[in-house]
Every structure is written in structure tokens, then in C-alpha cells.
Amino acid sequence: MKLTLIKPTIGTGEHSLYVDEGRMEPLNLGVLAALTPACVEVSLFDDRMEDIPFDVPTDLVAITVETYTARRAYEIADEYRARGVKVVLGGFQPTLLPAESARHADVIFIGDAETMWETLIRDAQNGTLKPVYKAKPGIPQPGLLTRRDLYEGKGYLPISLVQFTRGCHFACDFCAVSQYFDRQHYMRNIKEVIEEIESQQRSLVFFVDDNIAVNREALKELCRALIPLKINWVSQASIDITQDLELMGFMMKSGCLGHVIGFESINRDNLLNAKKSPNLSGFSGYGEQVSILRDHGLQTWAAFVLGYDFETEDSIKQTLEFALENHFTFAAFNILMPYPATPLYDRLKREGRLLYDGQWWLHPEYRFNNAAFVPKLMTPEALTNACHEARTRFNSVPSVIRRFLDLKTNMRTMTRMISYWKFTPIFRREVIKKHGMRFGLK
Ligand code: B12
Ligand code: SF4
């Protein structure tokens, strides 16, 4: 049996093809491949930079689908199904909106692959595929190493994606993760995490955990186990890590270069609006938290979500100033997006504020980084433009140089300097290129 795994791209530029130069290994497909019995021939195609060989014979196609890639994923699925090939769709979008995905698939896979994928493959081999497989979310890859050979030659960034934990116990109202995992948190055995790191060649690891610090004691234990490996690592964490200085010390000793941290907003009312509880305890504008991050040399990727009910053009300018003053290694000025099946989506729908018929991810007129709802204190266009302006100013060449000259973070060690120049220009270019992109390729 031949199995084809596909990672869809988001879309294309208005007048030119978009190639994602900052692409990372699709960990989920490496996990699916590892879960597949050895008798099945597996190939992987990444639509972000290579053509999908629709006419090459295959028995089963499995596509990973997120909200942003749904339109393109459905185009690919429709092409294969028109050729009589069976298609399985899995991932966040089919799990949270199964009825929508089912219109483009023979099989919908709900939840994490680990416990049910082998059953699905056996059913495919026996010609007894069912329309829906429902698996629960759970511990990442028990007893299983990712199949990384499938990534070779695809030009991924030189950083290995590894997962320690899944899920997050907070309930931010815009977050798809909190819905997918129902606020549960699942931890992989630390020995297996170490084994996975040792089984690959790279010395820079990205722990793709939704919030690596949900269980601080477990993270300290992981850090202790990482110290002898002498690697560098990055991850995603909530800002309340700064409340635990012992943890901060362990992270530093174990080679942590920094985290994506959801600051979301510098305005307390917006944080309340978002139910961003890790940011709210003792909130006084992040001064203390940022200086703790800096004292530990962390190169912070600050993520903002702009457009909650108290946002104005002025508050977006202040957010930009905050990011510039603190010399964040990178900052993402994301427009608040109503992801399907989130409390935010339901609220905006109730209030009649959704644009694009409430389905921006499929709408032919929607463009990347445009507001998909009507904000309270500004127009959607003003929100789109203010965020674009913030991105442009943060990513200007003088800003990139000024941020580099920060002695506490980006210039603290040679490793940090190299990592800054290796990745910041790529991420900067991608942010600029993606703006206004169409979804899908048709
Ligand atoms: C790492 C990561 C990234 C990396 C890129 C990773 C890569 N390889 O390209 C970076 C930082 C670049 C990134 C970028 C973006 N990301 Co991102 N990312 C993640 C993160 C944290 C981990 C992904 C991962 O590798 N997980 C580990 C694997 C093993 O788990 P998994 O993907 O969930 O797969 C499991 C199951 O879902 C299932 N499964 C998945 N696919 C399939 C397919 C089949 C056939 C089957 C059977 C099962 C199955 O089985 C897998 C194993 O259990 C997720 C959060 C998350 N929990 O997934 C967000 C997440 C996927 N990202 C998200 C978003 C929004 C983005 C951006 C659009 C952000 C932006 N505004 O620019 C961009 C662009 C994404 C794109 N498609 O190009 C959202 C998507 C929400 C949604 N509703 O779709 C998520 C869920 C984060 C969130 N908090 O909401 N991201
Ligand atoms: S802290 Fe992060 S991962 Fe957790 S619910 Fe909030 S946005 Fe989602």
C-alpha cells in the first residue's frame, strides 16, 4: 500500500507565487509516518515549496488541516478524490469543524493520531475505511520517535521540532488550543524526549509545546535532563514563568534561548476581554516580567493579539513603542482572529460582528492579515492598517539593527548573536511577504 502525506500551503501572493522560506518540518506528518506500519510505503509532500504529484498513483492521501490552510487543503483533497483516490483529513480544522471538512474527504480524523492511526491504516488495507475516526487528545508519541528521514532535502530551517507537552490549562477566549485539548495538559516521558533529541543531529531544538510551563516542576525536571546535552532550545511559554526564579535559572542553564510569549495586549481591559489569566495576576504593564526575562538573557518573541474591544489606533502605536523599547528579538503584531469553535468566535457571531459570512478561512475575498470582524472602537480597515504599520516599523532595517545591539539579550553570547542573524531576517521577510496573500491556489 502507498500512503501520501501532505502539508498544504496557506495560499499565494496576489501577483506572484508564494514560497515559504521560513518553513519548518511538519512534525505531525513525521509522527503519522512513524505510526504507520513498516509494510506501507510512505511519501511526504510539502505544498509550501513543492508541487503535489496528483497523477502519481497512491492508495491513500492524508492531509493535515489548520484553519489557515483549510481552503488549500480542500482544493488538494478535491483533486485527489476526482481521480478516485481516498482522502483522510485530520488536524485542528477537521477536529473543530468536522462537518465542513467532511465535504472534502472520504474520512475525517478527529483528535490526536497516536491511538487510532494504525487502526485506520489496517481498515484502508482491508477496504473497510469508516467515514469518521474519533480519537482523544493524549500524551505525545508514547514510545515513538518521529520519522525525520522524510524531511531530508526539503530545505527546512535548521531547527528540530520536538514535543514535550500538549495542551494548556488556561482558557484564553481566542485560543483554538484550549478548545482542542479541552484545557487538559498531556506530558511525554522525559526519557523519551531526551532519546528523541539524541536521535537527531541538530543542536537547536524547538519544543512546539503550546505552553511548556504549564507544569513548572516537570519543566525543571526536563531542564535538568537537558543540561548534559549542551543543546540550545526555544519554546512557547506564558509570561507567568517569570514568577519562578528557580525555573528561570534552570532554563538558562539548560540552553534556553527564549520563548514565544503571548503578551497579547498592554491594556488590562483587553486582557480581561481575552480572559488572559496568566498575564493578569498583578498586572502593571509587564515592566517587572520583561526585566526578569532580560536578566536571564532570553531572546523573547513577543506575540500580540490586536483588536479586542478597547483597542484603538493609538493603543496599537503604544504597543509598537512597547515592543521597540524592550528590544524584543521578534514581535508578532497579529490581528485578533475569530478561530472557529472558540468562545471569541461565538461571541462575535452573537453580536453580528463577523465579516466574510463568518467563514473568512474559505472566503475568496479574504486576504492574509486583514481584520475578519468589526472592532468596537475602529473600523476593520483601520485595524488592518494599524497592524500592518506596526509590523513595517518593527521590521525596518534600523529597528532590526537597534534590537540586535541589546547587550542583555541578543548580544549576550556568540550563540545568541548567531541565532539572531540566522533567523530574524528570515522571519522579517516572511512577515512582509505574507501580508495580503490569497488563501488557496485556485
Ligand atoms: C509549531 C507551530 C507553528 C510553527 C510552524 C510549524 C511547522 N511545522 O510549520 C510556526 C511558529 C512557524 C507556526 C506558524 C503559524 N501557526 Co502555528 N502552531 C504550532 C504549534 C504550537 C505546534 C504544531 C505542532 O507541530 N504540533 C505537534 C504535532 C505532533 O501535533 P499536531 O500538529 O496537533 O498534530 C496531531 C493531531 O492534530 C493530529 N493530526 C494533525 N494532522 C493530522 C492529519 C491526519 C491525516 C491525521 C490522521 C491526524 C492529524 O495528529 C497529530 C499527532 O497527534 C501549534 C499548536 C498545536 N498544538 O498544534 C500551532 C498552531 C497550529 N498554529 C496556529 C497558527 C494560527 C499559526 C499561524 C497562522 C500564525 C500566524 N498568524 O502567522 C502561522 C502559520 C501556520 C501555517 N500553516 O503556515 C494555530 C492554528 C489554529 C487553527 N485553528 O488552525 C495553532 C493551533 C496555535 C494556536 N494557539 O491556536 N506555527
Ligand atoms: S496561555 Fe496560550 S496556549 Fe494557553 S489558552 Fe492562553 S493562548 Fe492558548
XYZ file of C-alpha atoms and ligand atoms in Angstrom, residues 167-179 183 210-211 214 236-238 262 264 274-279, ligand 2:
36
model
C -2.396 21.466 25.655
C -2.721 24.257 28.193
C -4.886 24.671 31.284
C -5.701 28.344 30.665
C -8.826 29.360 28.773
C -7.978 32.421 26.667
C -11.109 33.064 24.650
C -9.422 33.316 21.218
C -7.346 30.155 21.566
C -8.021 27.057 19.460
C -5.645 25.002 21.621
C -7.737 25.432 24.717
C -10.785 24.120 22.762
C -7.952 22.674 28.877
C 1.512 25.103 23.442
C 2.758 26.308 26.826
C 2.024 24.631 32.480
C 6.399 28.841 23.874
C 5.512 29.829 27.417
C 3.082 32.011 29.318
C 1.772 35.820 24.470
C -1.376 39.878 23.700
C -9.439 37.926 26.288
C -9.576 36.070 29.640
C -5.770 36.002 29.510
C -5.363 34.933 33.123
C -1.578 34.202 33.174
C -0.939 37.858 32.281
S -1.975 30.619 27.547
Fe -1.589 30.392 25.319
S -1.971 28.203 24.831
Fe -2.852 28.642 26.881
S -5.032 29.071 26.450
Fe -3.935 31.041 26.505
S -3.325 31.460 24.340
Fe -3.916 29.281 24.495
